[in-house]
CSV table of C-alpha atoms and ligand atoms in Angstrom, one decimal:
chain,number,residue,atom,x,y,z
A,1,MET,CA,-42.2,29.1,-5.8
A,2,ASN,CA,-45.1,30.3,-7.9
A,3,ARG,CA,-45.9,27.2,-9.9
A,4,ILE,CA,-48.8,25.0,-8.9
A,5,ASP,CA,-47.9,21.4,-10.3
A,6,GLY,CA,-48.5,17.8,-9.5
A,7,HIS,CA,-46.3,18.1,-6.4
A,8,THR,CA,-48.1,21.0,-4.8
A,9,GLN,CA,-49.5,20.1,-1.3
A,10,LEU,CA,-52.7,21.6,0.0
A,11,LEU,CA,-53.9,23.1,3.2
A,12,GLY,CA,-57.1,24.9,3.8
A,13,LEU,CA,-59.4,26.8,6.2
A,14,LEU,CA,-62.8,25.3,7.0
A,15,GLY,CA,-65.3,27.9,8.1
A,16,TRP,CA,-68.4,30.0,7.3
A,17,PRO,CA,-67.8,32.7,6.2
A,18,VAL,CA,-64.1,32.6,5.4
A,19,GLU,CA,-63.8,35.3,2.7
A,20,HIS,CA,-62.4,38.0,5.1
A,21,SER,CA,-59.9,35.6,6.8
A,22,LEU,CA,-56.3,36.7,7.0
A,23,SER,CA,-55.1,33.1,7.3
A,24,PRO,CA,-54.6,32.4,3.6
A,25,ALA,CA,-52.4,35.5,3.2
A,26,MET,CA,-50.5,34.7,6.4
A,27,HIS,CA,-49.9,31.1,5.6
A,28,ASN,CA,-49.1,31.4,1.9
A,29,ALA,CA,-46.5,34.1,2.9
A,30,ALA,CA,-45.0,31.7,5.4
A,31,LEU,CA,-45.0,28.7,2.9
A,32,ALA,CA,-43.4,30.8,0.2
A,33,ALA,CA,-40.6,32.0,2.6
A,34,LEU,CA,-40.0,28.4,3.6
A,35,GLY,CA,-39.6,27.5,-0.1
A,36,LEU,CA,-42.3,24.9,0.1
A,37,ASN,CA,-44.5,24.0,-2.9
A,38,TRP,CA,-47.6,24.1,-0.6
A,39,ARG,CA,-50.7,26.3,-0.9
A,40,TYR,CA,-53.4,27.3,1.8
A,41,VAL,CA,-56.9,27.9,0.5
A,42,PRO,CA,-60.1,29.3,2.0
A,43,LEU,CA,-62.8,26.7,2.0
A,44,PRO,CA,-66.3,28.1,2.8
A,45,VAL,CA,-68.4,25.2,4.2
A,46,LEU,CA,-71.9,25.4,5.5
A,47,PRO,CA,-72.6,23.7,8.7
A,48,ASP,CA,-74.6,20.9,7.1
A,49,ARG,CA,-71.8,20.2,4.7
A,50,LEU,CA,-69.0,19.8,7.3
A,51,GLU,CA,-68.8,16.0,7.3
A,52,ALA,CA,-68.7,15.8,3.5
A,53,ALA,CA,-66.1,18.5,3.4
A,54,VAL,CA,-63.8,16.8,6.0
A,55,ARG,CA,-64.1,13.5,4.2
A,56,GLY,CA,-63.4,15.4,1.0
A,57,LEU,CA,-60.2,16.9,2.3
A,58,ALA,CA,-58.9,13.4,3.1
A,59,ALA,CA,-60.0,12.1,-0.3
A,60,LEU,CA,-58.3,15.0,-2.1
A,61,GLY,CA,-55.0,14.4,-0.3
A,62,PHE,CA,-54.9,17.6,1.7
A,63,ARG,CA,-52.1,17.6,4.3
A,64,GLY,CA,-54.2,19.5,6.8
A,65,ALA,CA,-56.6,22.3,7.6
A,66,ASN,CA,-57.5,25.0,10.1
A,67,VAL,CA,-61.0,25.0,11.4
A,68,THR,CA,-62.8,28.1,12.4
A,69,VAL,CA,-66.3,29.5,13.4
A,70,PRO,CA,-68.8,27.7,13.3
A,71,HIS,CA,-67.0,24.3,13.0
A,72,LYS,CA,-64.5,24.1,15.9
A,73,GLN,CA,-66.8,22.0,18.1
A,74,ALA,CA,-68.8,20.2,15.4
A,75,VAL,CA,-65.7,18.8,13.8
A,76,LEU,CA,-64.8,16.6,16.8
A,77,PRO,CA,-66.9,13.6,16.1
A,78,LEU,CA,-65.4,13.4,12.6
A,79,LEU,CA,-61.8,12.9,13.9
A,80,ASP,CA,-59.8,9.7,14.3
A,81,SER,CA,-57.7,11.1,17.2
A,82,VAL,CA,-57.4,14.3,19.2
A,83,ALA,CA,-54.7,16.0,21.3
A,84,PRO,CA,-55.3,16.1,25.0
A,85,ASN,CA,-56.1,19.9,25.0
A,86,VAL,CA,-58.8,19.3,22.4
A,87,ARG,CA,-60.7,17.2,24.9
A,88,ALA,CA,-60.2,19.7,27.6
A,89,LEU,CA,-61.2,22.7,25.5
A,90,GLY,CA,-64.0,20.9,23.5
A,91,ALA,CA,-62.7,22.4,20.2
A,92,ALA,CA,-60.2,21.8,17.5
A,93,ASN,CA,-58.7,24.5,15.3
A,94,THR,CA,-56.2,22.5,13.3
A,95,LEU,CA,-56.5,19.1,11.4
A,96,VAL,CA,-53.5,17.1,10.5
A,97,ILE,CA,-54.2,14.5,7.8
A,98,LYS,CA,-52.0,11.4,7.4
A,99,GLN,CA,-52.3,9.6,4.1
A,100,SER,CA,-51.3,5.9,4.2
A,101,GLU,CA,-49.8,4.0,1.4
A,102,GLU,CA,-52.9,1.9,1.1
A,103,GLY,CA,-54.9,4.9,0.2
A,104,SER,CA,-56.7,5.5,3.5
A,105,ALA,CA,-56.4,8.6,5.6
A,106,SER,CA,-56.5,9.4,9.3
A,107,ILE,CA,-57.4,12.8,10.7
A,108,HIS,CA,-55.9,14.1,13.9
A,109,GLY,CA,-57.5,17.2,15.7
A,110,ALA,CA,-55.3,19.7,17.6
A,111,ASN,CA,-55.9,23.1,19.1
A,112,THR,CA,-53.1,25.6,18.9
A,113,ASP,CA,-55.0,28.6,20.4
A,114,ASP,CA,-53.9,28.1,23.9
A,115,GLN,CA,-50.2,27.8,23.1
A,116,GLY,CA,-50.5,30.4,20.4
A,117,PHE,CA,-52.0,32.8,23.1
A,118,LEU,CA,-49.1,32.0,25.5
A,119,ALA,CA,-46.4,32.5,22.8
A,120,ALA,CA,-47.9,35.8,21.8
A,121,LEU,CA,-48.1,36.9,25.5
A,122,ARG,CA,-44.4,36.0,26.1
A,123,ALA,CA,-43.3,37.6,22.9
A,124,GLY,CA,-45.3,40.7,23.9
A,125,GLY,CA,-43.2,41.1,27.1
A,126,PHE,CA,-45.3,39.3,29.8
A,127,THR,CA,-44.3,35.9,31.2
A,128,PRO,CA,-47.1,34.3,33.1
A,129,GLY,CA,-46.4,32.1,36.1
A,130,ALA,CA,-47.3,31.1,39.6
A,131,THR,CA,-47.4,34.7,40.9
A,132,THR,CA,-49.6,36.0,38.1
A,133,HIS,CA,-53.1,37.4,39.0
A,134,ALA,CA,-55.0,37.3,35.7
A,135,VAL,CA,-58.4,38.7,34.8
A,136,VAL,CA,-60.1,37.1,31.8
A,137,LEU,CA,-63.0,38.8,30.0
A,138,GLY,CA,-65.4,36.4,28.2
A,139,ALA,CA,-66.4,32.8,28.5
A,140,GLY,CA,-66.5,31.6,24.8
A,141,GLY,CA,-64.2,29.4,23.0
A,142,ALA,CA,-61.3,32.0,22.9
A,143,ALA,CA,-61.6,32.6,26.7
A,144,ARG,CA,-61.5,28.9,27.3
A,145,ALA,CA,-58.3,28.6,25.4
A,146,VAL,CA,-56.7,31.5,27.3
A,147,VAL,CA,-57.7,30.2,30.8
A,148,TYR,CA,-56.4,26.7,29.8
A,149,GLY,CA,-53.1,28.2,28.5
A,150,LEU,CA,-52.7,30.3,31.6
A,151,LEU,CA,-53.2,27.2,33.9
A,152,GLN,CA,-50.7,25.3,31.7
A,153,ALA,CA,-48.2,28.1,32.4
A,154,GLY,CA,-48.7,27.7,36.1
A,155,CYS,CA,-51.1,30.6,36.9
A,156,ARG,CA,-52.9,29.9,40.0
A,157,ASP,CA,-55.1,33.0,40.4
A,158,ILE,CA,-57.6,33.6,37.5
A,159,VAL,CA,-60.9,35.6,37.6
A,160,VAL,CA,-63.3,35.1,34.6
A,161,LEU,CA,-65.7,37.9,34.1
A,162,ASN,CA,-68.5,37.5,31.7
A,163,ARG,CA,-71.8,39.2,30.6
A,164,THR,CA,-73.7,36.0,31.0
A,165,ALA,CA,-72.5,34.7,34.5
A,166,ALA,CA,-73.7,31.2,33.8
A,167,HIS,CA,-71.3,30.8,30.9
A,168,ALA,CA,-68.4,31.9,33.1
A,169,GLN,CA,-69.5,29.4,35.8
A,170,ALA,CA,-69.6,26.6,33.1
A,171,LEU,CA,-66.1,27.6,31.9
A,172,VAL,CA,-64.7,27.4,35.4
A,173,ALA,CA,-66.5,24.1,36.2
A,174,ASP,CA,-65.2,22.6,32.9
A,175,LEU,CA,-61.5,23.7,33.6
A,176,ARG,CA,-61.5,23.0,37.3
A,177,ALA,CA,-59.8,19.6,36.7
A,178,ALA,CA,-57.0,21.3,34.7
A,179,ALA,CA,-56.5,23.9,37.4
A,180,GLY,CA,-55.7,21.5,40.2
A,181,PRO,CA,-56.6,22.0,43.9
A,182,ALA,CA,-54.2,24.8,44.6
A,183,ALA,CA,-55.6,27.2,41.9
A,184,ARG,CA,-58.2,30.0,42.6
A,185,LEU,CA,-60.4,30.0,39.5
A,186,GLN,CA,-63.3,32.3,39.9
A,187,ALA,CA,-66.4,33.2,37.8
A,188,ARG,CA,-68.0,36.6,38.3
A,189,PRO,CA,-70.6,38.6,36.4
A,190,LEU,CA,-69.1,41.3,34.2
A,191,SER,CA,-69.8,45.0,35.0
A,192,ALA,CA,-67.5,48.1,34.8
A,193,ALA,CA,-67.1,48.2,38.6
A,194,ALA,CA,-66.3,44.5,38.8
A,195,LEU,CA,-63.7,44.9,36.0
A,196,VAL,CA,-62.0,47.9,37.6
A,197,GLU,CA,-61.9,46.2,41.0
A,198,ALA,CA,-60.5,42.9,39.6
A,199,ALA,CA,-58.0,44.8,37.4
A,200,ARG,CA,-56.6,46.7,40.5
A,201,ALA,CA,-55.7,43.3,42.0
A,202,ALA,CA,-54.2,41.8,38.8
A,203,ASP,CA,-51.1,42.1,36.6
A,204,LEU,CA,-52.7,40.7,33.6
A,205,LEU,CA,-56.0,41.5,31.8
A,206,VAL,CA,-57.0,39.4,28.9
A,207,GLN,CA,-60.0,40.7,26.7
A,208,ALA,CA,-61.5,37.6,25.0
A,209,THR,CA,-65.0,38.8,24.2
A,210,THR,CA,-66.2,40.1,20.9
A,211,THR,CA,-66.3,43.7,22.2
A,212,GLY,CA,-64.3,46.2,20.2
A,213,MET,CA,-64.7,44.5,16.9
A,214,ARG,CA,-65.0,46.6,13.8
A,215,ALA,CA,-68.5,48.0,14.0
A,216,GLY,CA,-68.4,49.9,17.3
A,217,ASN,CA,-64.7,49.8,18.5
A,218,ASP,CA,-66.1,50.1,22.0
A,219,SER,CA,-64.4,49.1,25.2
A,220,LEU,CA,-65.5,47.2,28.3
A,221,TRP,CA,-63.1,49.5,30.3
A,222,PRO,CA,-64.9,52.6,31.5
A,223,GLU,CA,-63.9,55.9,29.7
A,224,GLY,CA,-61.9,58.3,32.0
A,225,GLU,CA,-60.9,55.6,34.4
A,226,PRO,CA,-57.1,55.2,34.4
A,227,MET,CA,-55.9,51.6,34.2
A,228,PRO,CA,-53.3,50.4,36.6
A,229,ALA,CA,-49.9,51.1,34.9
A,230,ASN,CA,-48.4,47.8,36.1
A,231,LEU,CA,-51.1,45.9,34.1
A,232,ALA,CA,-50.4,44.0,30.9
A,233,VAL,CA,-53.4,44.1,28.7
A,234,PHE,CA,-54.0,41.6,25.9
A,235,ASP,CA,-56.9,42.1,23.6
A,236,LEU,CA,-57.6,39.0,21.4
A,237,VAL,CA,-59.7,41.2,19.0
A,238,TYR,CA,-57.6,41.9,15.9
A,239,THR,CA,-60.2,43.7,13.7
A,240,PRO,CA,-59.2,46.5,14.3
A,241,VAL,CA,-55.7,45.8,15.6
A,242,ARG,CA,-55.6,49.0,17.7
A,243,THR,CA,-58.8,48.5,19.7
A,244,ARG,CA,-60.2,51.2,22.1
A,245,LEU,CA,-59.1,48.9,25.1
A,246,LEU,CA,-55.5,48.9,23.9
A,247,GLN,CA,-55.6,52.7,23.4
A,248,GLN,CA,-56.8,53.1,26.9
A,249,ALA,CA,-54.0,50.7,28.1
A,250,ARG,CA,-51.3,52.7,26.3
A,251,GLN,CA,-52.7,56.0,27.6
A,252,SER,CA,-52.3,54.6,31.1
A,253,GLY,CA,-48.8,53.4,30.6
A,254,ALA,CA,-49.8,49.7,30.7
A,255,LEU,CA,-48.3,47.2,28.4
A,256,ALA,CA,-50.6,46.6,25.3
A,257,ILE,CA,-50.6,43.4,23.3
A,258,ASP,CA,-52.7,43.0,20.1
A,259,GLY,CA,-54.6,39.9,18.9
A,260,LEU,CA,-52.8,39.7,15.6
A,261,TRP,CA,-49.8,38.2,17.4
A,262,MET,CA,-52.0,35.4,18.7
A,263,LEU,CA,-53.4,34.7,15.2
A,264,VAL,CA,-49.7,34.6,14.0
A,265,GLN,CA,-48.4,32.4,16.9
A,266,GLN,CA,-51.3,29.9,16.6
A,267,GLY,CA,-50.6,29.8,12.9
A,268,ILE,CA,-47.0,29.0,13.3
A,269,LEU,CA,-47.9,26.1,15.7
A,270,ALA,CA,-50.2,24.8,13.1
A,271,LEU,CA,-47.6,25.0,10.4
A,272,GLU,CA,-45.2,23.0,12.5
A,273,LEU,CA,-47.8,20.3,13.0
A,274,TRP,CA,-48.4,20.1,9.2
A,275,ILE,CA,-44.8,20.2,8.2
A,276,GLY,CA,-43.6,18.0,11.1
A,277,ALA,CA,-40.7,20.2,12.0
A,278,ARG,CA,-39.9,23.1,14.3
A,279,LEU,CA,-39.7,26.4,12.5
A,280,GLN,CA,-37.7,29.7,13.1
A,281,ARG,CA,-40.6,31.2,15.0
A,282,GLU,CA,-39.3,34.6,15.5
A,283,GLU,CA,-38.4,35.3,11.9
A,284,LEU,CA,-41.7,33.8,10.7
A,285,SER,CA,-43.8,35.7,13.2
A,286,GLN,CA,-42.6,39.0,11.8
A,287,LEU,CA,-43.2,38.0,8.2
A,288,MET,CA,-46.7,36.6,8.9
A,289,HIS,CA,-47.7,39.6,11.0
A,290,ALA,CA,-46.6,41.8,8.0
A,291,ALA,CA,-48.5,39.7,5.6
A,292,CYS,CA,-51.7,40.1,7.8
A,293,GLN,CA,-51.3,43.9,7.9
A,294,GLN,CA,-50.8,44.0,4.1
A,295,ALA,CA,-53.9,41.7,3.4
A,296,ARG,CA,-55.9,44.0,5.6
A,297,GLU,CA,-54.9,47.1,3.7
A,298,GLU,CA,-55.6,45.6,0.2
B,301,NAP,P1,-67.7,33.3,21.3
B,301,NAP,O1,-67.4,31.9,21.6
B,301,NAP,O2,-68.8,33.7,20.4
B,301,NAP,O3,-67.8,34.1,22.7
B,301,NAP,C1,-68.1,35.5,22.6
B,301,NAP,C2,-67.9,36.1,24.0
B,301,NAP,O4,-68.0,37.5,23.9
B,301,NAP,C3,-68.8,35.6,25.1
B,301,NAP,O5,-68.1,35.6,26.4
B,301,NAP,C4,-69.9,36.7,25.1
B,301,NAP,O6,-70.6,36.8,26.4
B,301,NAP,C5,-69.1,37.9,24.9
B,301,NAP,N1,-69.8,39.0,24.4
B,301,NAP,C6,-70.4,39.1,23.2
B,301,NAP,N2,-70.9,40.3,23.1
B,301,NAP,C7,-70.6,41.0,24.3
B,301,NAP,C8,-71.0,42.3,24.7
B,301,NAP,N3,-71.8,43.2,24.0
B,301,NAP,N4,-70.5,42.7,26.0
B,301,NAP,C9,-69.8,41.9,26.7
B,301,NAP,N5,-69.5,40.6,26.3
B,301,NAP,C10,-69.9,40.2,25.1
B,301,NAP,O7,-66.4,33.9,20.5
B,301,NAP,P2,-64.8,33.5,20.7
B,301,NAP,O8,-64.6,32.5,19.6
B,301,NAP,O9,-64.6,33.1,22.1
B,301,NAP,O10,-64.1,34.8,20.3
B,301,NAP,C11,-64.1,35.9,21.1
B,301,NAP,C12,-63.1,37.0,20.4
B,301,NAP,O11,-61.8,36.5,20.3
B,301,NAP,C13,-63.6,37.3,19.0
B,301,NAP,O12,-63.4,38.8,18.7
B,301,NAP,C14,-62.5,36.5,18.1
B,301,NAP,O13,-62.2,37.2,16.9
B,301,NAP,C15,-61.3,36.7,19.0
B,301,NAP,N6,-60.3,35.6,18.8
B,301,NAP,C16,-59.1,35.9,18.4
B,301,NAP,C17,-58.1,35.0,18.3
B,301,NAP,C18,-56.7,35.4,17.9
B,301,NAP,O14,-56.0,34.6,17.4
B,301,NAP,N7,-56.4,36.6,18.1
B,301,NAP,C19,-58.4,33.6,18.4
B,301,NAP,C20,-59.7,33.3,18.8
B,301,NAP,C21,-60.6,34.3,19.0
B,301,NAP,P3,-71.9,35.9,26.7
B,301,NAP,O15,-71.4,34.6,27.2
B,301,NAP,O16,-72.7,36.7,27.6
B,301,NAP,O17,-72.6,35.8,25.3
């Protein structure tokens, strides 16, 4: 399905910058495999042009878009409706645009990060539930989606460690309502000692800070300190895919899950929203993961 013609349907990625994003390669591979005459294009949009860009998508007949840094929060006032988790998370990563026959359009905001994280965690071999003791590193948008997802999966014991303690406290305060009275949701300042102590009492460690990204490939886990072998370690960072933290996890015999799987799973959930049908997730996830790896090597 190489031809672009009058029937081609469009999807895009609103962000700044977007030129290094893996999403176009990943989504176009999936759309081609599904035999759909749809295309997914990167759309670099400066913050002060966001409103014009979103209105433009609707006017141009786009079926939907992903939204990434720095627009995930700023896009909310521009939407006609939002999913319940968008309200709880304060951010949308997916727009679904419905065109009416009269020529108007409505834009719905969704967030597939929380369910994408959960799907990747389960596919990676860890099923979260009421007996899970989780430690989450970070208190930004990604950590919020992780904590919300874990609460939705029934987790009742989550410790959030963050460099800026006030940000962890704000996350906990904001998600307290979603946690319910039975849950123990705690915020603590991040230090190597606090991390090791919390991890010893946990069975799941989720790394949702920017630590370990391309430049330094450093780790918040202290070098030379073995990790508990019963731990599942999920690092949301996917540049590089094999972060230092995941290497440390593997060396200690712990389960290691990389962030590319979350990118893929949140992408499949977005595709399902745009297409309006449930897809063969297992098959697609392998194909989309391979497309990401290939795009990275090119
Ligand atoms: P964000 O909102 O900017 O939050 C950044 C977080 O990292 C904050 O908690 C910040 O702590 C912490 N941090 C930054 N530098 C640090 C350092 N030197 N030491 C310790 N903590 C540090 O970013 P985000 O959107 O949440 O994204 C976080 C990471 O998740 C990024 O690497 C992103 O690529 C990844 N991500 C992956 C997926 C996926 O699909 N795999 C999806 C979303 C995000 P302070 O509060 O102290 O500033």
